[in-house]
């Protein structure tokens, strides 16, 4: 990675992002020594412009920023540093230097679950229920989706208290079905995003009229 330290007299801005939640935690500055120290120690280290010395975030508080990855921008003069924080990032005690809560959006777990199911599909480990579903084939998986959908409907209309439980079963089996068909849950989200466009229905009608819609 070629970093241009010359534009700011030996420094580059370093945007710190939580690798899990994707929240921006803080902004610091690195020189070449801080950059090398970060790589070597895996603890995010900066150059203090006020004290004119290196400082590792967390060296006094214990709230280290554990390096996951670093990327350089298109001009080679700004770093995006992805890290896992051990605690609050800001010296005031807040999660971020903007006073935000660094809570993970639970919806992000769907991508993690999708990746896990993909791995099951690739490795097919023995004793795994997901493996069994893949081996049973698309028809059986589709049948399970139908069964789980029915159970979800019954739970919703019967006034039971297990709707989220049944819906979770439905969503899991749907992701397995998508995976078996070479798709991901993100493909469904993309479709929903397109439909959210106010002109979506108009575009569909125009495509149908032009004979370009399959």
JSON list of C-alpha atoms in Angstrom, two decimals:
[
{"chain": "A", "resi": 1, "resn": "UNK", "atom": "CA", "xyz": [0.00, 0.00, 0.00]},
{"chain": "A", "resi": 2, "resn": "UNK", "atom": "CA", "xyz": [1.58, 3.27, -1.16]},
{"chain": "A", "resi": 3, "resn": "UNK", "atom": "CA", "xyz": [0.71, 6.13, 1.19]},
{"chain": "A", "resi": 4, "resn": "UNK", "atom": "CA", "xyz": [1.43, 9.76, 0.35]},
{"chain": "A", "resi": 5, "resn": "UNK", "atom": "CA", "xyz": [2.70, 11.28, 3.60]},
{"chain": "A", "resi": 6, "resn": "UNK", "atom": "CA", "xyz": [3.99, 14.42, 1.85]},
{"chain": "A", "resi": 7, "resn": "UNK", "atom": "CA", "xyz": [0.73, 16.35, 1.37]},
{"chain": "A", "resi": 8, "resn": "UNK", "atom": "CA", "xyz": [0.35, 17.10, 5.09]},
{"chain": "A", "resi": 9, "resn": "UNK", "atom": "CA", "xyz": [3.99, 17.31, 6.10]},
{"chain": "A", "resi": 10, "resn": "UNK", "atom": "CA", "xyz": [4.40, 13.68, 7.01]},
{"chain": "A", "resi": 11, "resn": "UNK", "atom": "CA", "xyz": [0.87, 12.97, 8.26]},
{"chain": "A", "resi": 12, "resn": "UNK", "atom": "CA", "xyz": [-2.27, 11.36, 6.84]},
{"chain": "A", "resi": 13, "resn": "UNK", "atom": "CA", "xyz": [-5.78, 11.36, 8.35]},
{"chain": "A", "resi": 14, "resn": "UNK", "atom": "CA", "xyz": [-6.85, 7.97, 9.69]},
{"chain": "A", "resi": 15, "resn": "UNK", "atom": "CA", "xyz": [-10.60, 7.35, 9.88]},
{"chain": "A", "resi": 16, "resn": "UNK", "atom": "CA", "xyz": [-11.31, 4.63, 12.43]},
{"chain": "A", "resi": 17, "resn": "UNK", "atom": "CA", "xyz": [-14.30, 2.41, 11.70]},
{"chain": "A", "resi": 18, "resn": "UNK", "atom": "CA", "xyz": [-15.67, -0.43, 13.80]},
{"chain": "A", "resi": 19, "resn": "UNK", "atom": "CA", "xyz": [-15.10, -3.53, 11.67]},
{"chain": "A", "resi": 20, "resn": "UNK", "atom": "CA", "xyz": [-18.32, -5.12, 12.91]},
{"chain": "A", "resi": 21, "resn": "UNK", "atom": "CA", "xyz": [-20.86, -2.31, 13.20]},
{"chain": "A", "resi": 22, "resn": "UNK", "atom": "CA", "xyz": [-19.33, -0.10, 10.45]},
{"chain": "A", "resi": 23, "resn": "UNK", "atom": "CA", "xyz": [-19.77, 2.94, 12.71]},
{"chain": "A", "resi": 24, "resn": "UNK", "atom": "CA", "xyz": [-17.08, 5.64, 12.43]},
{"chain": "A", "resi": 25, "resn": "UNK", "atom": "CA", "xyz": [-15.43, 5.82, 15.85]},
{"chain": "A", "resi": 26, "resn": "UNK", "atom": "CA", "xyz": [-12.89, 8.64, 15.58]},
{"chain": "A", "resi": 27, "resn": "UNK", "atom": "CA", "xyz": [-10.43, 10.51, 13.41]},
{"chain": "A", "resi": 28, "resn": "UNK", "atom": "CA", "xyz": [-6.70, 10.60, 14.11]},
{"chain": "A", "resi": 29, "resn": "UNK", "atom": "CA", "xyz": [-3.47, 11.19, 12.26]},
{"chain": "A", "resi": 30, "resn": "UNK", "atom": "CA", "xyz": [-0.64, 8.82, 11.43]},
{"chain": "A", "resi": 31, "resn": "UNK", "atom": "CA", "xyz": [2.91, 9.32, 10.27]},
{"chain": "A", "resi": 32, "resn": "UNK", "atom": "CA", "xyz": [5.00, 6.52, 8.82]},
{"chain": "A", "resi": 33, "resn": "UNK", "atom": "CA", "xyz": [6.17, 5.37, 12.26]},
{"chain": "A", "resi": 34, "resn": "UNK", "atom": "CA", "xyz": [2.60, 5.27, 13.61]},
{"chain": "A", "resi": 35, "resn": "UNK", "atom": "CA", "xyz": [1.53, 3.32, 10.54]},
{"chain": "A", "resi": 36, "resn": "UNK", "atom": "CA", "xyz": [4.33, 0.76, 10.97]},
{"chain": "A", "resi": 37, "resn": "UNK", "atom": "CA", "xyz": [3.66, 0.46, 14.71]},
{"chain": "A", "resi": 38, "resn": "UNK", "atom": "CA", "xyz": [-0.03, -0.19, 14.01]},
{"chain": "A", "resi": 39, "resn": "UNK", "atom": "CA", "xyz": [0.89, -2.97, 11.58]},
{"chain": "A", "resi": 40, "resn": "UNK", "atom": "CA", "xyz": [3.44, -4.53, 13.94]},
{"chain": "A", "resi": 41, "resn": "UNK", "atom": "CA", "xyz": [1.46, -4.38, 17.20]},
{"chain": "A", "resi": 42, "resn": "UNK", "atom": "CA", "xyz": [-2.07, -4.71, 15.72]},
{"chain": "A", "resi": 43, "resn": "UNK", "atom": "CA", "xyz": [-3.06, -1.87, 18.07]},
{"chain": "A", "resi": 44, "resn": "UNK", "atom": "CA", "xyz": [-4.05, 1.35, 16.27]},
{"chain": "A", "resi": 45, "resn": "UNK", "atom": "CA", "xyz": [-1.38, 3.96, 16.92]},
{"chain": "A", "resi": 46, "resn": "UNK", "atom": "CA", "xyz": [-1.40, 7.66, 16.04]},
{"chain": "A", "resi": 47, "resn": "UNK", "atom": "CA", "xyz": [0.90, 10.66, 15.96]},
{"chain": "A", "resi": 48, "resn": "UNK", "atom": "CA", "xyz": [-0.14, 13.26, 18.53]},
{"chain": "A", "resi": 49, "resn": "UNK", "atom": "CA", "xyz": [0.11, 16.69, 16.96]},
{"chain": "A", "resi": 50, "resn": "UNK", "atom": "CA", "xyz": [-0.11, 18.43, 20.35]},
{"chain": "A", "resi": 51, "resn": "UNK", "atom": "CA", "xyz": [2.46, 16.29, 22.19]},
{"chain": "A", "resi": 52, "resn": "UNK", "atom": "CA", "xyz": [4.56, 15.55, 19.09]},
{"chain": "A", "resi": 53, "resn": "UNK", "atom": "CA", "xyz": [4.87, 11.89, 19.92]},
{"chain": "A", "resi": 54, "resn": "UNK", "atom": "CA", "xyz": [3.39, 8.50, 19.12]},
{"chain": "A", "resi": 55, "resn": "UNK", "atom": "CA", "xyz": [0.39, 7.36, 21.12]},
{"chain": "A", "resi": 56, "resn": "UNK", "atom": "CA", "xyz": [-1.43, 4.05, 21.03]},
{"chain": "A", "resi": 57, "resn": "UNK", "atom": "CA", "xyz": [-5.14, 4.35, 21.61]},
{"chain": "A", "resi": 58, "resn": "UNK", "atom": "CA", "xyz": [-5.88, 2.53, 24.89]},
{"chain": "A", "resi": 59, "resn": "UNK", "atom": "CA", "xyz": [-2.39, 2.60, 26.33]},
{"chain": "A", "resi": 60, "resn": "UNK", "atom": "CA", "xyz": [-3.69, 4.32, 29.48]},
{"chain": "A", "resi": 61, "resn": "UNK", "atom": "CA", "xyz": [-7.40, 3.38, 29.47]},
{"chain": "A", "resi": 62, "resn": "UNK", "atom": "CA", "xyz": [-7.09, -0.18, 28.20]},
{"chain": "A", "resi": 63, "resn": "UNK", "atom": "CA", "xyz": [-9.61, 0.61, 25.45]},
{"chain": "A", "resi": 64, "resn": "UNK", "atom": "CA", "xyz": [-7.41, -0.52, 22.60]},
{"chain": "A", "resi": 65, "resn": "UNK", "atom": "CA", "xyz": [-8.43, -0.43, 18.96]},
{"chain": "A", "resi": 66, "resn": "UNK", "atom": "CA", "xyz": [-7.51, -3.87, 17.62]},
{"chain": "A", "resi": 67, "resn": "UNK", "atom": "CA", "xyz": [-6.55, -3.67, 13.96]},
{"chain": "A", "resi": 68, "resn": "UNK", "atom": "CA", "xyz": [-8.55, -5.71, 11.44]},
{"chain": "A", "resi": 69, "resn": "UNK", "atom": "CA", "xyz": [-7.73, -4.03, 8.14]},
{"chain": "A", "resi": 70, "resn": "UNK", "atom": "CA", "xyz": [-6.49, -0.80, 6.57]},
{"chain": "A", "resi": 71, "resn": "UNK", "atom": "CA", "xyz": [-7.40, 0.71, 3.21]},
{"chain": "A", "resi": 72, "resn": "UNK", "atom": "CA", "xyz": [-6.07, 3.75, 1.38]},
{"chain": "A", "resi": 73, "resn": "UNK", "atom": "CA", "xyz": [-8.33, 6.14, -0.53]},
{"chain": "A", "resi": 74, "resn": "UNK", "atom": "CA", "xyz": [-8.12, 6.99, -4.24]},
{"chain": "A", "resi": 75, "resn": "UNK", "atom": "CA", "xyz": [-5.66, 9.86, -3.64]},
{"chain": "A", "resi": 76, "resn": "UNK", "atom": "CA", "xyz": [-3.39, 7.72, -1.43]},
{"chain": "A", "resi": 77, "resn": "UNK", "atom": "CA", "xyz": [-3.56, 10.30, 1.37]},
{"chain": "A", "resi": 78, "resn": "UNK", "atom": "CA", "xyz": [-6.30, 9.09, 3.73]},
{"chain": "A", "resi": 79, "resn": "UNK", "atom": "CA", "xyz": [-6.53, 5.79, 5.61]},
{"chain": "A", "resi": 80, "resn": "UNK", "atom": "CA", "xyz": [-9.68, 3.87, 6.49]},
{"chain": "A", "resi": 81, "resn": "UNK", "atom": "CA", "xyz": [-8.74, 1.78, 9.51]},
{"chain": "A", "resi": 82, "resn": "UNK", "atom": "CA", "xyz": [-11.12, -1.01, 10.48]},
{"chain": "A", "resi": 83, "resn": "UNK", "atom": "CA", "xyz": [-10.73, -2.15, 14.07]},
{"chain": "A", "resi": 84, "resn": "UNK", "atom": "CA", "xyz": [-12.46, -3.85, 16.97]},
{"chain": "A", "resi": 85, "resn": "UNK", "atom": "CA", "xyz": [-12.63, -1.56, 20.03]},
{"chain": "A", "resi": 86, "resn": "UNK", "atom": "CA", "xyz": [-12.06, -2.99, 23.51]},
{"chain": "A", "resi": 87, "resn": "UNK", "atom": "CA", "xyz": [-14.30, -0.33, 25.01]},
{"chain": "A", "resi": 88, "resn": "UNK", "atom": "CA", "xyz": [-15.44, 3.26, 24.51]},
{"chain": "A", "resi": 89, "resn": "UNK", "atom": "CA", "xyz": [-13.31, 5.05, 21.94]},
{"chain": "A", "resi": 90, "resn": "UNK", "atom": "CA", "xyz": [-13.71, 8.67, 23.01]},
{"chain": "A", "resi": 91, "resn": "UNK", "atom": "CA", "xyz": [-11.76, 10.05, 25.99]},
{"chain": "A", "resi": 92, "resn": "UNK", "atom": "CA", "xyz": [-15.11, 11.35, 27.31]},
{"chain": "A", "resi": 93, "resn": "UNK", "atom": "CA", "xyz": [-16.32, 7.76, 27.73]},
{"chain": "A", "resi": 94, "resn": "UNK", "atom": "CA", "xyz": [-18.68, 7.63, 24.77]},
{"chain": "A", "resi": 95, "resn": "UNK", "atom": "CA", "xyz": [-18.53, 4.88, 22.15]},
{"chain": "A", "resi": 96, "resn": "UNK", "atom": "CA", "xyz": [-17.58, 7.31, 19.38]},
{"chain": "A", "resi": 97, "resn": "UNK", "atom": "CA", "xyz": [-16.12, 10.80, 19.28]},
{"chain": "A", "resi": 98, "resn": "UNK", "atom": "CA", "xyz": [-19.51, 12.00, 18.01]},
{"chain": "A", "resi": 99, "resn": "UNK", "atom": "CA", "xyz": [-21.37, 10.73, 21.06]},
{"chain": "A", "resi": 100, "resn": "UNK", "atom": "CA", "xyz": [-23.10, 7.90, 19.19]},
{"chain": "A", "resi": 101, "resn": "UNK", "atom": "CA", "xyz": [-23.85, 4.45, 20.55]},
{"chain": "A", "resi": 102, "resn": "UNK", "atom": "CA", "xyz": [-21.77, 1.84, 18.75]},
{"chain": "A", "resi": 103, "resn": "UNK", "atom": "CA", "xyz": [-24.52, -0.75, 18.56]},
{"chain": "A", "resi": 104, "resn": "UNK", "atom": "CA", "xyz": [-24.55, -3.30, 15.78]},
{"chain": "A", "resi": 105, "resn": "UNK", "atom": "CA", "xyz": [-27.61, -3.29, 13.55]},
{"chain": "A", "resi": 106, "resn": "UNK", "atom": "CA", "xyz": [-29.11, -6.78, 14.06]},
{"chain": "A", "resi": 107, "resn": "UNK", "atom": "CA", "xyz": [-30.00, -6.91, 10.36]},
{"chain": "A", "resi": 108, "resn": "UNK", "atom": "CA", "xyz": [-26.26, -7.16, 9.59]},
{"chain": "A", "resi": 109, "resn": "UNK", "atom": "CA", "xyz": [-26.35, -10.65, 11.10]},
{"chain": "A", "resi": 110, "resn": "UNK", "atom": "CA", "xyz": [-28.23, -11.86, 8.03]},
{"chain": "A", "resi": 111, "resn": "UNK", "atom": "CA", "xyz": [-25.06, -11.47, 5.96]},
{"chain": "A", "resi": 112, "resn": "UNK", "atom": "CA", "xyz": [-23.12, -13.37, 8.62]},
{"chain": "A", "resi": 113, "resn": "UNK", "atom": "CA", "xyz": [-25.74, -16.12, 8.59]},
{"chain": "A", "resi": 114, "resn": "UNK", "atom": "CA", "xyz": [-25.66, -16.19, 4.79]},
{"chain": "A", "resi": 115, "resn": "UNK", "atom": "CA", "xyz": [-21.87, -16.59, 4.85]},
{"chain": "A", "resi": 116, "resn": "UNK", "atom": "CA", "xyz": [-22.19, -19.41, 7.39]},
{"chain": "A", "resi": 117, "resn": "UNK", "atom": "CA", "xyz": [-24.76, -21.25, 5.24]},
{"chain": "A", "resi": 118, "resn": "UNK", "atom": "CA", "xyz": [-22.56, -20.73, 2.17]},
{"chain": "A", "resi": 119, "resn": "UNK", "atom": "CA", "xyz": [-19.68, -22.35, 4.05]},
{"chain": "A", "resi": 120, "resn": "UNK", "atom": "CA", "xyz": [-21.90, -25.30, 4.97]},
{"chain": "A", "resi": 121, "resn": "UNK", "atom": "CA", "xyz": [-22.82, -25.62, 1.29]},
{"chain": "A", "resi": 122, "resn": "UNK", "atom": "CA", "xyz": [-19.16, -25.65, 0.27]},
{"chain": "A", "resi": 123, "resn": "UNK", "atom": "CA", "xyz": [-17.84, -27.97, 2.99]},
{"chain": "A", "resi": 124, "resn": "UNK", "atom": "CA", "xyz": [-20.89, -30.17, 3.66]},
{"chain": "A", "resi": 125, "resn": "UNK", "atom": "CA", "xyz": [-19.74, -31.31, 7.14]},
{"chain": "A", "resi": 126, "resn": "UNK", "atom": "CA", "xyz": [-21.25, -34.47, 8.57]},
{"chain": "A", "resi": 127, "resn": "UNK", "atom": "CA", "xyz": [-23.84, -34.12, 11.32]},
{"chain": "A", "resi": 128, "resn": "UNK", "atom": "CA", "xyz": [-25.02, -30.70, 10.18]},
{"chain": "A", "resi": 129, "resn": "UNK", "atom": "CA", "xyz": [-28.75, -30.11, 9.68]},
{"chain": "A", "resi": 130, "resn": "UNK", "atom": "CA", "xyz": [-27.91, -27.60, 6.96]},
{"chain": "A", "resi": 131, "resn": "UNK", "atom": "CA", "xyz": [-25.81, -30.20, 5.17]},
{"chain": "A", "resi": 132, "resn": "UNK", "atom": "CA", "xyz": [-28.72, -32.62, 5.35]},
{"chain": "A", "resi": 133, "resn": "UNK", "atom": "CA", "xyz": [-31.02, -30.05, 3.75]},
{"chain": "A", "resi": 134, "resn": "UNK", "atom": "CA", "xyz": [-28.61, -29.48, 0.89]},
{"chain": "A", "resi": 135, "resn": "UNK", "atom": "CA", "xyz": [-28.26, -33.21, 0.34]},
{"chain": "A", "resi": 136, "resn": "UNK", "atom": "CA", "xyz": [-32.04, -33.64, 0.33]},
{"chain": "A", "resi": 137, "resn": "UNK", "atom": "CA", "xyz": [-32.21, -31.25, -2.63]},
{"chain": "A", "resi": 138, "resn": "UNK", "atom": "CA", "xyz": [-34.08, -28.13, -3.70]},
{"chain": "A", "resi": 139, "resn": "UNK", "atom": "CA", "xyz": [-37.53, -29.74, -3.69]},
{"chain": "A", "resi": 140, "resn": "UNK", "atom": "CA", "xyz": [-37.23, -30.79, -0.05]},
{"chain": "A", "resi": 141, "resn": "UNK", "atom": "CA", "xyz": [-35.80, -27.41, 0.96]},
{"chain": "A", "resi": 142, "resn": "UNK", "atom": "CA", "xyz": [-38.66, -25.64, -0.82]},
{"chain": "A", "resi": 143, "resn": "UNK", "atom": "CA", "xyz": [-41.11, -27.92, 0.97]},
{"chain": "A", "resi": 144, "resn": "UNK", "atom": "CA", "xyz": [-39.55, -26.94, 4.31]},
{"chain": "A", "resi": 145, "resn": "UNK", "atom": "CA", "xyz": [-39.94, -23.27, 3.43]},
{"chain": "A", "resi": 146, "resn": "UNK", "atom": "CA", "xyz": [-43.62, -23.92, 2.78]},
{"chain": "A", "resi": 147, "resn": "UNK", "atom": "CA", "xyz": [-44.02, -25.78, 6.06]},
{"chain": "A", "resi": 148, "resn": "UNK", "atom": "CA", "xyz": [-42.29, -23.02, 8.02]},
{"chain": "A", "resi": 149, "resn": "UNK", "atom": "CA", "xyz": [-44.38, -20.37, 6.26]},
{"chain": "A", "resi": 150, "resn": "UNK", "atom": "CA", "xyz": [-47.56, -22.20, 7.26]},
{"chain": "A", "resi": 151, "resn": "UNK", "atom": "CA", "xyz": [-46.40, -22.49, 10.87]},
{"chain": "A", "resi": 152, "resn": "UNK", "atom": "CA", "xyz": [-45.62, -18.77, 10.87]},
{"chain": "A", "resi": 153, "resn": "UNK", "atom": "CA", "xyz": [-49.10, -17.95, 9.56]},
{"chain": "A", "resi": 154, "resn": "UNK", "atom": "CA", "xyz": [-50.74, -20.22, 12.15]},
{"chain": "A", "resi": 155, "resn": "UNK", "atom": "CA", "xyz": [-48.75, -18.62, 14.96]},
{"chain": "A", "resi": 156, "resn": "UNK", "atom": "CA", "xyz": [-49.65, -15.12, 13.77]},
{"chain": "A", "resi": 157, "resn": "UNK", "atom": "CA", "xyz": [-53.38, -15.83, 13.45]},
{"chain": "A", "resi": 158, "resn": "UNK", "atom": "CA", "xyz": [-53.74, -17.93, 16.59]},
{"chain": "A", "resi": 159, "resn": "UNK", "atom": "CA", "xyz": [-52.49, -15.22, 18.90]},
{"chain": "A", "resi": 160, "resn": "UNK", "atom": "CA", "xyz": [-49.51, -17.27, 20.05]},
{"chain": "A", "resi": 161, "resn": "UNK", "atom": "CA", "xyz": [-46.33, -15.80, 21.50]},
{"chain": "A", "resi": 162, "resn": "UNK", "atom": "CA", "xyz": [-43.82, -17.62, 19.27]},
{"chain": "A", "resi": 163, "resn": "UNK", "atom": "CA", "xyz": [-44.15, -15.59, 16.08]},
{"chain": "A", "resi": 164, "resn": "UNK", "atom": "CA", "xyz": [-40.52, -14.48, 16.05]},
{"chain": "A", "resi": 165, "resn": "UNK", "atom": "CA", "xyz": [-39.44, -18.10, 16.66]},
{"chain": "A", "resi": 166, "resn": "UNK", "atom": "CA", "xyz": [-41.44, -19.41, 13.70]},
{"chain": "A", "resi": 167, "resn": "UNK", "atom": "CA", "xyz": [-40.42, -16.47, 11.51]},
{"chain": "A", "resi": 168, "resn": "UNK", "atom": "CA", "xyz": [-36.78, -17.22, 12.31]},
{"chain": "A", "resi": 169, "resn": "UNK", "atom": "CA", "xyz": [-37.24, -20.81, 11.13]},
{"chain": "A", "resi": 170, "resn": "UNK", "atom": "CA", "xyz": [-38.84, -19.50, 7.95]},
{"chain": "A", "resi": 171, "resn": "UNK", "atom": "CA", "xyz": [-36.05, -17.03, 7.24]},
{"chain": "A", "resi": 172, "resn": "UNK", "atom": "CA", "xyz": [-33.33, -19.60, 7.89]},
{"chain": "A", "resi": 173, "resn": "UNK", "atom": "CA", "xyz": [-34.86, -22.13, 5.49]},
{"chain": "A", "resi": 174, "resn": "UNK", "atom": "CA", "xyz": [-35.42, -19.38, 2.91]},
{"chain": "A", "resi": 175, "resn": "UNK", "atom": "CA", "xyz": [-31.71, -18.50, 3.00]},
{"chain": "A", "resi": 176, "resn": "UNK", "atom": "CA", "xyz": [-30.85, -22.19, 2.59]},
{"chain": "A", "resi": 177, "resn": "UNK", "atom": "CA", "xyz": [-33.16, -22.35, -0.43]},
{"chain": "A", "resi": 178, "resn": "UNK", "atom": "CA", "xyz": [-31.63, -19.21, -1.94]},
{"chain": "A", "resi": 179, "resn": "UNK", "atom": "CA", "xyz": [-28.15, -20.66, -1.43]},
{"chain": "A", "resi": 180, "resn": "UNK", "atom": "CA", "xyz": [-29.13, -23.92, -3.10]},
{"chain": "A", "resi": 181, "resn": "UNK", "atom": "CA", "xyz": [-30.30, -21.87, -6.10]},
{"chain": "A", "resi": 182, "resn": "UNK", "atom": "CA", "xyz": [-27.06, -19.87, -6.28]},
{"chain": "A", "resi": 183, "resn": "UNK", "atom": "CA", "xyz": [-28.52, -16.75, -4.70]},
{"chain": "A", "resi": 184, "resn": "UNK", "atom": "CA", "xyz": [-28.03, -14.79, -1.47]},
{"chain": "A", "resi": 185, "resn": "UNK", "atom": "CA", "xyz": [-30.32, -12.93, 0.90]},
{"chain": "A", "resi": 186, "resn": "UNK", "atom": "CA", "xyz": [-28.72, -9.72, -0.42]},
{"chain": "A", "resi": 187, "resn": "UNK", "atom": "CA", "xyz": [-30.26, -10.48, -3.81]},
{"chain": "A", "resi": 188, "resn": "UNK", "atom": "CA", "xyz": [-33.69, -10.32, -2.20]},
{"chain": "A", "resi": 189, "resn": "UNK", "atom": "CA", "xyz": [-32.75, -7.05, -0.49]},
{"chain": "A", "resi": 190, "resn": "UNK", "atom": "CA", "xyz": [-31.64, -5.62, -3.85]},
{"chain": "A", "resi": 191, "resn": "UNK", "atom": "CA", "xyz": [-35.01, -6.53, -5.33]},
{"chain": "A", "resi": 192, "resn": "UNK", "atom": "CA", "xyz": [-36.77, -4.78, -2.45]},
{"chain": "A", "resi": 193, "resn": "UNK", "atom": "CA", "xyz": [-34.57, -1.71, -2.92]},
{"chain": "A", "resi": 194, "resn": "UNK", "atom": "CA", "xyz": [-35.58, -1.53, -6.57]},
{"chain": "A", "resi": 195, "resn": "UNK", "atom": "CA", "xyz": [-39.24, -1.81, -5.64]},
{"chain": "A", "resi": 196, "resn": "UNK", "atom": "CA", "xyz": [-38.79, 1.01, -3.14]},
{"chain": "A", "resi": 197, "resn": "UNK", "atom": "CA", "xyz": [-38.02, 3.35, -6.06]},
{"chain": "A", "resi": 198, "resn": "UNK", "atom": "CA", "xyz": [-41.16, 5.50, -6.62]},
{"chain": "A", "resi": 199, "resn": "UNK", "atom": "CA", "xyz": [-40.79, 4.86, -10.37]},
{"chain": "A", "resi": 200, "resn": "UNK", "atom": "CA", "xyz": [-40.39, 1.09, -10.01]},
{"chain": "A", "resi": 201, "resn": "UNK", "atom": "CA", "xyz": [-43.88, 0.14, -11.22]},
{"chain": "A", "resi": 202, "resn": "UNK", "atom": "CA", "xyz": [-43.65, 2.64, -14.10]},
{"chain": "A", "resi": 203, "resn": "UNK", "atom": "CA", "xyz": [-40.33, 1.15, -15.17]},
{"chain": "A", "resi": 204, "resn": "UNK", "atom": "CA", "xyz": [-41.82, -2.34, -15.09]},
{"chain": "A", "resi": 205, "resn": "UNK", "atom": "CA", "xyz": [-44.76, -1.26, -17.24]},
{"chain": "A", "resi": 206, "resn": "UNK", "atom": "CA", "xyz": [-42.43, 0.40, -19.74]},
{"chain": "A", "resi": 207, "resn": "UNK", "atom": "CA", "xyz": [-40.21, -2.67, -19.89]},
{"chain": "A", "resi": 208, "resn": "UNK", "atom": "CA", "xyz": [-43.24, -4.88, -20.46]},
{"chain": "A", "resi": 209, "resn": "UNK", "atom": "CA", "xyz": [-44.52, -2.58, -23.20]},
{"chain": "A", "resi": 210, "resn": "UNK", "atom": "CA", "xyz": [-41.13, -2.63, -24.89]},
{"chain": "A", "resi": 211, "resn": "UNK", "atom": "CA", "xyz": [-40.91, -6.39, -24.69]},
{"chain": "A", "resi": 212, "resn": "UNK", "atom": "CA", "xyz": [-37.72, -6.29, -22.59]},
{"chain": "A", "resi": 213, "resn": "UNK", "atom": "CA", "xyz": [-39.26, -7.80, -19.48]},
{"chain": "A", "resi": 214, "resn": "UNK", "atom": "CA", "xyz": [-38.94, -11.54, -19.20]}
]
